[in-house]
C-alpha positions as protocol buffer text, in pm:
chain_id: "A"
residue {
  index: 1
  type: UNK
  ca { x: 672 y: -500 z: -898 }
}
residue {
  index: 2
  type: UNK
  ca { x: 310 y: -640 z: -892 }
}
residue {
  index: 3
  type: UNK
  ca { x: 327 y: -753 z: -1261 }
}
residue {
  index: 4
  type: UNK
  ca { x: 682 y: -879 z: -1312 }
}
residue {
  index: 5
  type: UNK
  ca { x: 855 y: -932 z: -975 }
}
residue {
  index: 6
  type: UNK
  ca { x: 681 y: -1183 z: -731 }
}
residue {
  index: 7
  type: UNK
  ca { x: 797 y: -1163 z: -385 }
}
residue {
  index: 8
  type: UNK
  ca { x: 1065 y: -1426 z: -321 }
}
residue {
  index: 9
  type: UNK
  ca { x: 1047 y: -1711 z: -63 }
}
residue {
  index: 10
  type: UNK
  ca { x: 1270 y: -1635 z: 234 }
}
residue {
  index: 11
  type: UNK
  ca { x: 1595 y: -1838 z: 280 }
}
residue {
  index: 12
  type: UNK
  ca { x: 1792 y: -1828 z: 609 }
}
residue {
  index: 13
  type: UNK
  ca { x: 2121 y: -1854 z: 412 }
}
residue {
  index: 14
  type: UNK
  ca { x: 2065 y: -1540 z: 234 }
}
residue {
  index: 15
  type: UNK
  ca { x: 2096 y: -1342 z: 568 }
}
residue {
  index: 16
  type: UNK
  ca { x: 2461 y: -1406 z: 577 }
}
residue {
  index: 17
  type: UNK
  ca { x: 2539 y: -1380 z: 230 }
}
residue {
  index: 18
  type: UNK
  ca { x: 2729 y: -1090 z: 58 }
}
residue {
  index: 19
  type: UNK
  ca { x: 2526 y: -839 z: -155 }
}
residue {
  index: 20
  type: UNK
  ca { x: 2645 y: -987 z: -462 }
}
residue {
  index: 21
  type: UNK
  ca { x: 2577 y: -1350 z: -359 }
}
residue {
  index: 22
  type: UNK
  ca { x: 2224 y: -1242 z: -228 }
}
residue {
  index: 23
  type: UNK
  ca { x: 2149 y: -1098 z: -554 }
}
residue {
  index: 24
  type: UNK
  ca { x: 2234 y: -1409 z: -745 }
}
residue {
  index: 25
  type: UNK
  ca { x: 2041 y: -1634 z: -491 }
}
residue {
  index: 26
  type: UNK
  ca { x: 1742 y: -1399 z: -531 }
}
residue {
  index: 27
  type: UNK
  ca { x: 1758 y: -1424 z: -919 }
}
residue {
  index: 28
  type: UNK
  ca { x: 1779 y: -1806 z: -901 }
}
residue {
  index: 29
  type: UNK
  ca { x: 1462 y: -1822 z: -675 }
}
residue {
  index: 30
  type: UNK
  ca { x: 1292 y: -1562 z: -894 }
}
residue {
  index: 31
  type: UNK
  ca { x: 1314 y: -1817 z: -1172 }
}
residue {
  index: 32
  type: UNK
  ca { x: 1166 y: -2090 z: -963 }
}
residue {
  index: 33
  type: UNK
  ca { x: 846 y: -1905 z: -919 }
}
residue {
  index: 34
  type: UNK
  ca { x: 589 y: -2043 z: -1180 }
}
residue {
  index: 35
  type: UNK
  ca { x: 559 y: -1855 z: -1497 }
}
residue {
  index: 36
  type: UNK
  ca { x: 186 y: -1944 z: -1501 }
}
residue {
  index: 37
  type: UNK
  ca { x: 153 y: -1764 z: -1161 }
}
residue {
  index: 38
  type: UNK
  ca { x: 315 y: -1442 z: -1300 }
}
residue {
  index: 39
  type: UNK
  ca { x: 94 y: -1455 z: -1617 }
}
residue {
  index: 40
  type: UNK
  ca { x: -232 y: -1515 z: -1413 }
}
residue {
  index: 41
  type: UNK
  ca { x: -139 y: -1237 z: -1174 }
}
residue {
  index: 42
  type: UNK
  ca { x: -56 y: -1005 z: -1457 }
}
residue {
  index: 43
  type: UNK
  ca { x: -362 y: -1072 z: -1662 }
}
residue {
  index: 44
  type: UNK
  ca { x: -579 y: -1025 z: -1343 }
}
residue {
  index: 45
  type: UNK
  ca { x: -440 y: -694 z: -1261 }
}
residue {
  index: 46
  type: UNK
  ca { x: -459 y: -601 z: -1630 }
}
residue {
  index: 47
  type: UNK
  ca { x: -823 y: -682 z: -1619 }
}
residue {
  index: 48
  type: UNK
  ca { x: -881 y: -432 z: -1330 }
}
residue {
  index: 49
  type: UNK
  ca { x: -671 y: -155 z: -1492 }
}
residue {
  index: 50
  type: UNK
  ca { x: -840 y: -209 z: -1845 }
}
residue {
  index: 51
  type: UNK
  ca { x: -1201 y: -230 z: -1723 }
}
residue {
  index: 52
  type: UNK
  ca { x: -1219 y: 136 z: -1626 }
}
residue {
  index: 53
  type: UNK
  ca { x: -1119 y: 294 z: -1970 }
}
residue {
  index: 54
  type: UNK
  ca { x: -1339 y: 8 z: -2137 }
}
residue {
  index: 55
  type: UNK
  ca { x: -1641 y: 107 z: -1944 }
}
residue {
  index: 56
  type: UNK
  ca { x: -1594 y: 482 z: -2007 }
}
residue {
  index: 57
  type: UNK
  ca { x: -1551 y: 403 z: -2378 }
}
residue {
  index: 58
  type: UNK
  ca { x: -1857 y: 168 z: -2380 }
}
residue {
  index: 59
  type: UNK
  ca { x: -2072 y: 430 z: -2232 }
}
residue {
  index: 60
  type: UNK
  ca { x: -1961 y: 750 z: -2406 }
}
residue {
  index: 61
  type: UNK
  ca { x: -1833 y: 604 z: -2719 }
}
residue {
  index: 62
  type: UNK
  ca { x: -2069 y: 320 z: -2803 }
}
residue {
  index: 63
  type: UNK
  ca { x: -2373 y: 416 z: -2605 }
}
residue {
  index: 64
  type: UNK
  ca { x: -2387 y: 116 z: -2367 }
}
residue {
  index: 65
  type: UNK
  ca { x: -2631 y: 163 z: -2078 }
}
residue {
  index: 66
  type: UNK
  ca { x: -2459 y: 322 z: -1792 }
}
residue {
  index: 67
  type: UNK
  ca { x: -2580 y: 62 z: -1526 }
}
residue {
  index: 68
  type: UNK
  ca { x: -2490 y: -232 z: -1753 }
}
residue {
  index: 69
  type: UNK
  ca { x: -2138 y: -106 z: -1801 }
}
residue {
  index: 70
  type: UNK
  ca { x: -2111 y: -20 z: -1427 }
}
residue {
  index: 71
  type: UNK
  ca { x: -2216 y: -373 z: -1334 }
}
residue {
  index: 72
  type: UNK
  ca { x: -1960 y: -524 z: -1577 }
}
residue {
  index: 73
  type: UNK
  ca { x: -1691 y: -293 z: -1432 }
}
residue {
  index: 74
  type: UNK
  ca { x: -1781 y: -403 z: -1074 }
}
residue {
  index: 75
  type: UNK
  ca { x: -1756 y: -783 z: -1184 }
}
residue {
  index: 76
  type: UNK
  ca { x: -1422 y: -734 z: -1356 }
}
residue {
  index: 77
  type: UNK
  ca { x: -1274 y: -541 z: -1061 }
}
residue {
  index: 78
  type: UNK
  ca { x: -1393 y: -796 z: -800 }
}
residue {
  index: 79
  type: UNK
  ca { x: -1292 y: -1100 z: -1009 }
}
residue {
  index: 80
  type: UNK
  ca { x: -968 y: -948 z: -1117 }
}
residue {
  index: 81
  type: UNK
  ca { x: -877 y: -863 z: -760 }
}
residue {
  index: 82
  type: UNK
  ca { x: -953 y: -1201 z: -608 }
}
residue {
  index: 83
  type: UNK
  ca { x: -784 y: -1371 z: -889 }
}
residue {
  index: 84
  type: UNK
  ca { x: -453 y: -1188 z: -849 }
}
residue {
  index: 85
  type: UNK
  ca { x: -427 y: -1233 z: -481 }
}
residue {
  index: 86
  type: UNK
  ca { x: -515 y: -1599 z: -511 }
}
residue {
  index: 87
  type: UNK
  ca { x: -282 y: -1667 z: -819 }
}
residue {
  index: 88
  type: UNK
  ca { x: -6 y: -1830 z: -590 }
}
residue {
  index: 89
  type: UNK
  ca { x: -249 y: -2080 z: -470 }
}
residue {
  index: 90
  type: UNK
  ca { x: -419 y: -2191 z: -799 }
}
residue {
  index: 91
  type: UNK
  ca { x: -159 y: -2104 z: -1039 }
}
residue {
  index: 92
  type: UNK
  ca { x: 162 y: -2186 z: -849 }
}
residue {
  index: 93
  type: UNK
  ca { x: 410 y: -2442 z: -948 }
}
residue {
  index: 94
  type: UNK
  ca { x: 314 y: -2679 z: -656 }
}
residue {
  index: 95
  type: UNK
  ca { x: 657 y: -2673 z: -492 }
}
residue {
  index: 96
  type: UNK
  ca { x: 626 y: -2335 z: -278 }
}
residue {
  index: 97
  type: UNK
  ca { x: 556 y: -2375 z: 101 }
}
residue {
  index: 98
  type: UNK
  ca { x: 220 y: -2231 z: 203 }
}
residue {
  index: 99
  type: UNK
  ca { x: 400 y: -1954 z: 404 }
}
residue {
  index: 100
  type: UNK
  ca { x: 572 y: -1849 z: 72 }
}
residue {
  index: 101
  type: UNK
  ca { x: 248 y: -1850 z: -125 }
}
residue {
  index: 102
  type: UNK
  ca { x: 79 y: -1663 z: 155 }
}
residue {
  index: 103
  type: UNK
  ca { x: 359 y: -1395 z: 131 }
}
residue {
  index: 104
  type: UNK
  ca { x: 325 y: -1344 z: -229 }
}
residue {
  index: 105
  type: UNK
  ca { x: -48 y: -1323 z: -201 }
}
residue {
  index: 106
  type: UNK
  ca { x: -6 y: -1070 z: 62 }
}
residue {
  index: 107
  type: UNK
  ca { x: 243 y: -846 z: -124 }
}
residue {
  index: 108
  type: UNK
  ca { x: 11 y: -844 z: -438 }
}
residue {
  index: 109
  type: UNK
  ca { x: -274 y: -727 z: -217 }
}
residue {
  index: 110
  type: UNK
  ca { x: -81 y: -471 z: -31 }
}
residue {
  index: 111
  type: UNK
  ca { x: 41 y: -315 z: -363 }
}
residue {
  index: 112
  type: UNK
  ca { x: -317 y: -317 z: -507 }
}
residue {
  index: 113
  type: UNK
  ca { x: -477 y: -166 z: -198 }
}
residue {
  index: 114
  type: UNK
  ca { x: -216 y: 113 z: -156 }
}
residue {
  index: 115
  type: UNK
  ca { x: -258 y: 200 z: -538 }
}
residue {
  index: 116
  type: UNK
  ca { x: -627 y: 235 z: -501 }
}
residue {
  index: 117
  type: UNK
  ca { x: -592 y: 447 z: -183 }
}
residue {
  index: 118
  type: UNK
  ca { x: -367 y: 702 z: -366 }
}
residue {
  index: 119
  type: UNK
  ca { x: -556 y: 693 z: -704 }
}
residue {
  index: 120
  type: UNK
  ca { x: -929 y: 633 z: -690 }
}
residue {
  index: 121
  type: UNK
  ca { x: -987 y: 743 z: -318 }
}
residue {
  index: 122
  type: UNK
  ca { x: -729 y: 1033 z: -330 }
}
residue {
  index: 123
  type: UNK
  ca { x: -891 y: 1138 z: -657 }
}
residue {
  index: 124
  type: UNK
  ca { x: -1240 y: 1135 z: -506 }
}
residue {
  index: 125
  type: UNK
  ca { x: -1116 y: 1316 z: -183 }
}
residue {
  index: 126
  type: UNK
  ca { x: -941 y: 1605 z: -404 }
}
residue {
  index: 127
  type: UNK
  ca { x: -1215 y: 1647 z: -665 }
}
residue {
  index: 128
  type: UNK
  ca { x: -1534 y: 1531 z: -497 }
}
residue {
  index: 129
  type: UNK
  ca { x: -1706 y: 1887 z: -535 }
}
residue {
  index: 130
  type: UNK
  ca { x: -1667 y: 1851 z: -923 }
}
residue {
  index: 131
  type: UNK
  ca { x: -1746 y: 1474 z: -915 }
}
residue {
  index: 132
  type: UNK
  ca { x: -2087 y: 1523 z: -751 }
}
residue {
  index: 133
  type: UNK
  ca { x: -2175 y: 1810 z: -971 }
}
residue {
  index: 134
  type: UNK
  ca { x: -2098 y: 1645 z: -1313 }
}
residue {
  index: 135
  type: UNK
  ca { x: -2220 y: 1278 z: -1306 }
}
residue {
  index: 136
  type: UNK
  ca { x: -2258 y: 1268 z: -1684 }
}
residue {
  index: 137
  type: UNK
  ca { x: -1894 y: 1366 z: -1749 }
}
residue {
  index: 138
  type: UNK
  ca { x: -1668 y: 1099 z: -1893 }
}
residue {
  index: 139
  type: UNK
  ca { x: -1388 y: 1148 z: -1646 }
}
residue {
  index: 140
  type: UNK
  ca { x: -1609 y: 1132 z: -1351 }
}
residue {
  index: 141
  type: UNK
  ca { x: -1761 y: 789 z: -1462 }
}
residue {
  index: 142
  type: UNK
  ca { x: -1493 y: 611 z: -1288 }
}
residue {
  index: 143
  type: UNK
  ca { x: -1648 y: 718 z: -951 }
}
residue {
  index: 144
  type: UNK
  ca { x: -2007 y: 727 z: -1072 }
}
residue {
  index: 145
  type: UNK
  ca { x: -2002 y: 382 z: -1202 }
}
residue {
  index: 146
  type: UNK
  ca { x: -1982 y: 284 z: -815 }
}
residue {
  index: 147
  type: UNK
  ca { x: -2200 y: 542 z: -677 }
}
residue {
  index: 148
  type: UNK
  ca { x: -2491 y: 461 z: -903 }
}
residue {
  index: 149
  type: UNK
  ca { x: -2640 y: 169 z: -725 }
}
residue {
  index: 150
  type: UNK
  ca { x: -2333 y: 94 z: -519 }
}
residue {
  index: 151
  type: UNK
  ca { x: -2341 y: 362 z: -256 }
}
residue {
  index: 152
  type: UNK
  ca { x: -2531 y: 704 z: -305 }
}
residue {
  index: 153
  type: UNK
  ca { x: -2322 y: 838 z: -4 }
}
residue {
  index: 154
  type: UNK
  ca { x: -2053 y: 933 z: -238 }
}
residue {
  index: 155
  type: UNK
  ca { x: -2291 y: 1171 z: -436 }
}
residue {
  index: 156
  type: UNK
  ca { x: -2352 y: 1371 z: -89 }
}
residue {
  index: 157
  type: UNK
  ca { x: -2041 y: 1288 z: 110 }
}
residue {
  index: 158
  type: UNK
  ca { x: -2070 y: 1346 z: 481 }
}
residue {
  index: 159
  type: UNK
  ca { x: -1776 y: 1448 z: 715 }
}
residue {
  index: 160
  type: UNK
  ca { x: -1734 y: 1088 z: 827 }
}
residue {
  index: 161
  type: UNK
  ca { x: -1719 y: 943 z: 465 }
}
residue {
  index: 162
  type: UNK
  ca { x: -1464 y: 1219 z: 395 }
}
residue {
  index: 163
  type: UNK
  ca { x: -1270 y: 1137 z: 699 }
}
residue {
  index: 164
  type: UNK
  ca { x: -1278 y: 755 z: 623 }
}
residue {
  index: 165
  type: UNK
  ca { x: -1137 y: 847 z: 253 }
}
residue {
  index: 166
  type: UNK
  ca { x: -858 y: 1084 z: 408 }
}
residue {
  index: 167
  type: UNK
  ca { x: -774 y: 806 z: 670 }
}
residue {
  index: 168
  type: UNK
  ca { x: -746 y: 555 z: 350 }
}
residue {
  index: 169
  type: UNK
  ca { x: -498 y: 798 z: 168 }
}
residue {
  index: 170
  type: UNK
  ca { x: -290 y: 835 z: 466 }
}
residue {
  index: 171
  type: UNK
  ca { x: -297 y: 456 z: 518 }
}
residue {
  index: 172
  type: UNK
  ca { x: -181 y: 419 z: 156 }
}
residue {
  index: 173
  type: UNK
  ca { x: 119 y: 668 z: 205 }
}
residue {
  index: 174
  type: UNK
  ca { x: 226 y: 473 z: 524 }
}
residue {
  index: 175
  type: UNK
  ca { x: 172 y: 153 z: 338 }
}
residue {
  index: 176
  type: UNK
  ca { x: 393 y: 253 z: 33 }
}
residue {
  index: 177
  type: UNK
  ca { x: 675 y: 366 z: 253 }
}
residue {
  index: 178
  type: UNK
  ca { x: 650 y: 55 z: 463 }
}
residue {
  index: 179
  type: UNK
  ca { x: 658 y: -181 z: 162 }
}
residue {
  index: 180
  type: UNK
  ca { x: 956 y: -2 z: 18 }
}
residue {
  index: 181
  type: UNK
  ca { x: 1144 y: -40 z: 347 }
}
residue {
  index: 182
  type: UNK
  ca { x: 1053 y: -413 z: 375 }
}
residue {
  index: 183
  type: UNK
  ca { x: 1175 y: -474 z: 22 }
}
residue {
  index: 184
  type: UNK
  ca { x: 1510 y: -293 z: 64 }
}
residue {
  index: 185
  type: UNK
  ca { x: 1610 y: -491 z: 387 }
}
residue {
  index: 186
  type: UNK
  ca { x: 1712 y: -840 z: 433 }
}
residue {
  index: 187
  type: UNK
  ca { x: 1493 y: -1097 z: 629 }
}
residue {
  index: 188
  type: UNK
  ca { x: 1552 y: -1081 z: 1012 }
}
residue {
  index: 189
  type: UNK
  ca { x: 1686 y: -713 z: 1011 }
}
residue {
  index: 190
  type: UNK
  ca { x: 1539 y: -452 z: 1243 }
}
residue {
  index: 191
  type: UNK
  ca { x: 1420 y: -243 z: 963 }
}
residue {
  index: 192
  type: UNK
  ca { x: 1229 y: -526 z: 807 }
}
residue {
  index: 193
  type: UNK
  ca { x: 1056 y: -621 z: 1125 }
}
residue {
  index: 194
  type: UNK
  ca { x: 962 y: -254 z: 1186 }
}
residue {
  index: 195
  type: UNK
  ca { x: 818 y: -238 z: 812 }
}
residue {
  index: 196
  type: UNK
  ca { x: 622 y: -568 z: 878 }
}
residue {
  index: 197
  type: UNK
  ca { x: 465 y: -424 z: 1183 }
}
residue {
  index: 198
  type: UNK
  ca { x: 377 y: -117 z: 994 }
}
residue {
  index: 199
  type: UNK
  ca { x: 218 y: -327 z: 718 }
}
residue {
  index: 200
  type: UNK
  ca { x: 12 y: -512 z: 968 }
}
residue {
  index: 201
  type: UNK
  ca { x: -91 y: -178 z: 1121 }
}
residue {
  index: 202
  type: UNK
  ca { x: -229 y: -73 z: 781 }
}
residue {
  index: 203
  type: UNK
  ca { x: -441 y: -382 z: 766 }
}
residue {
  index: 204
  type: UNK
  ca { x: -585 y: -307 z: 1109 }
}
residue {
  index: 205
  type: UNK
  ca { x: -685 y: 16 z: 963 }
}
residue {
  index: 206
  type: UNK
  ca { x: -825 y: -157 z: 676 }
}
residue {
  index: 207
  type: UNK
  ca { x: -1047 y: -361 z: 902 }
}
residue {
  index: 208
  type: UNK
  ca { x: -1152 y: -69 z: 1105 }
}
residue {
  index: 209
  type: UNK
  ca { x: -1236 y: 128 z: 795 }
}
residue {
  index: 210
  type: UNK
  ca { x: -1434 y: -146 z: 611 }
}
residue {
  index: 211
  type: UNK
  ca { x: -1626 y: -241 z: 930 }
}
residue {
  index: 212
  type: UNK
  ca { x: -1742 y: 120 z: 993 }
}
residue {
  index: 213
  type: UNK
  ca { x: -1822 y: 149 z: 637 }
}
residue {
  index: 214
  type: UNK
  ca { x: -2043 y: -164 z: 611 }
}
residue {
  index: 215
  type: UNK
  ca { x: -2186 y: -112 z: 966 }
}
residue {
  index: 216
  type: UNK
  ca { x: -2302 y: 259 z: 921 }
}
residue {
  index: 217
  type: UNK
  ca { x: -2486 y: 154 z: 599 }
}
residue {
  index: 218
  type: UNK
  ca { x: -2628 y: -156 z: 740 }
}
residue {
  index: 219
  type: UNK
  ca { x: -2758 y: 37 z: 1042 }
}
residue {
  index: 220
  type: UNK
  ca { x: -2930 y: 288 z: 812 }
}
residue {
  index: 221
  type: UNK
  ca { x: -3111 y: -9 z: 632 }
}
residue {
  index: 222
  type: UNK
  ca { x: -2904 y: 21 z: 303 }
}
residue {
  index: 223
  type: UNK
  ca { x: -3102 y: 311 z: 212 }
}
residue {
  index: 224
  type: UNK
  ca { x: -2793 y: 437 z: -9 }
}
residue {
  index: 225
  type: UNK
  ca { x: -2770 y: 91 z: -199 }
}
residue {
  index: 226
  type: UNK
  ca { x: -2975 y: -38 z: -481 }
}
residue {
  index: 227
  type: UNK
  ca { x: -3090 y: -349 z: -314 }
}
residue {
  index: 228
  type: UNK
  ca { x: -3345 y: -423 z: -595 }
}
residue {
  index: 229
  type: UNK
  ca { x: -3063 y: -550 z: -824 }
}
residue {
  index: 230
  type: UNK
  ca { x: -2786 y: -796 z: -769 }
}
residue {
  index: 231
  type: UNK
  ca { x: -2529 y: -562 z: -927 }
}
residue {
  index: 232
  type: UNK
  ca { x: -2595 y: -281 z: -671 }
}
residue {
  index: 233
  type: UNK
  ca { x: -2595 y: -486 z: -355 }
}
residue {
  index: 234
  type: UNK
  ca { x: -2382 y: -798 z: -427 }
}
residue {
  index: 235
  type: UNK
  ca { x: -2142 y: -682 z: -702 }
}
residue {
  index: 236
  type: UNK
  ca { x: -2086 y: -319 z: -598 }
}
residue {
  index: 237
  type: UNK
  ca { x: -2143 y: -271 z: -248 }
}
residue {
  index: 238
  type: UNK
  ca { x: -2064 y: -608 z: -101 }
}
residue {
  index: 239
  type: UNK
  ca { x: -1821 y: -775 z: -376 }
}
residue {
  index: 240
  type: UNK
  ca { x: -1609 y: -471 z: -454 }
}
residue {
  index: 241
  type: UNK
  ca { x: -1555 y: -397 z: -83 }
}
residue {
  index: 242
  type: UNK
  ca { x: -1523 y: -738 z: 49 }
}
residue {
  index: 243
  type: UNK
  ca { x: -1147 y: -783 z: 2 }
}
residue {
  index: 244
  type: UNK
  ca { x: -1086 y: -519 z: 273 }
}
residue {
  index: 245
  type: UNK
  ca { x: -1259 y: -740 z: 518 }
}
residue {
  index: 246
  type: UNK
  ca { x: -1097 y: -1064 z: 402 }
}
residue {
  index: 247
  type: UNK
  ca { x: -744 y: -975 z: 315 }
}
residue {
  index: 248
  type: UNK
  ca { x: -629 y: -794 z: 615 }
}
residue {
  index: 249
  type: UNK
  ca { x: -645 y: -1126 z: 823 }
}
residue {
  index: 250
  type: UNK
  ca { x: -413 y: -1290 z: 581 }
}
residue {
  index: 251
  type: UNK
  ca { x: -175 y: -1008 z: 610 }
}
residue {
  index: 252
  type: UNK
  ca { x: -184 y: -1026 z: 989 }
}
residue {
  index: 253
  type: UNK
  ca { x: -116 y: -1410 z: 963 }
}
residue {
  index: 254
  type: UNK
  ca { x: 164 y: -1333 z: 727 }
}
residue {
  index: 255
  type: UNK
  ca { x: 322 y: -1078 z: 962 }
}
residue {
  index: 256
  type: UNK
  ca { x: 309 y: -1315 z: 1248 }
}
residue {
  index: 257
  type: UNK
  ca { x: 486 y: -1577 z: 1040 }
}
residue {
  index: 258
  type: UNK
  ca { x: 756 y: -1308 z: 963 }
}
residue {
  index: 259
  type: UNK
  ca { x: 797 y: -1191 z: 1332 }
}
residue {
  index: 260
  type: UNK
  ca { x: 776 y: -1502 z: 1550 }
}
residue {
  index: 261
  type: UNK
  ca { x: 1098 y: -1648 z: 1436 }
}
residue {
  index: 262
  type: UNK
  ca { x: 1296 y: -1341 z: 1523 }
}
residue {
  index: 263
  type: UNK
  ca { x: 1100 y: -1313 z: 1859 }
}
residue {
  index: 264
  type: UNK
  ca { x: 1231 y: -1668 z: 1936 }
}
residue {
  index: 265
  type: UNK
  ca { x: 1587 y: -1589 z: 1839 }
}
residue {
  index: 266
  type: UNK
  ca { x: 1587 y: -1276 z: 2053 }
}
């Protein structure tokens, strides 16, 4: 879905078309999406996925410095994520309406963030007793690359941090279910409106979690973040977490765009 099937622009006529006619219309519109946009999004997401095994191989296979590899990983993650969600704007064909570009951007973001919740964060929540005890193990480097300099709280997790991670996992499960319902129902239907509200709700949770996460560390004086290096503070702590402060606002705007026409009709 993320790599090959960009979200399609809405068309009011599709609401009254037959299933077969709707399918043909959707396929036609799919071909109108810029190939460059699809390639840009695919490469950006591929960079994120490939950066983790590449960093592990560099550290444990070639002997690259752990901190250097972690900095490169954080940079690739942040750049790849922002590049992927902004692809409809800088790599689009120029004919899409702003609302359509916003929709494709938000759908990419939602797919990525739910995937992170159900992989990196769920993995940490399940295996953190082992992760914190084995910082030099290759398979735990996916977490220690962030912990080293980014946030030492993950090396000695408190109840509040574990609660935040658990909330993120639940948010991811709700998001995946809502995104599935949204995709399977036509524009204007009650089910799609309800799914849109649920997706907006997950973004509110993102804002709450990210604000709490940043605020608690700022209040403590950034004692768990390596402020002596650009990598620790700007790449890991701020850069890699900033999308969860920026993107939820765009999702809320997109959701309003989806719901307001239906409210006016009703």
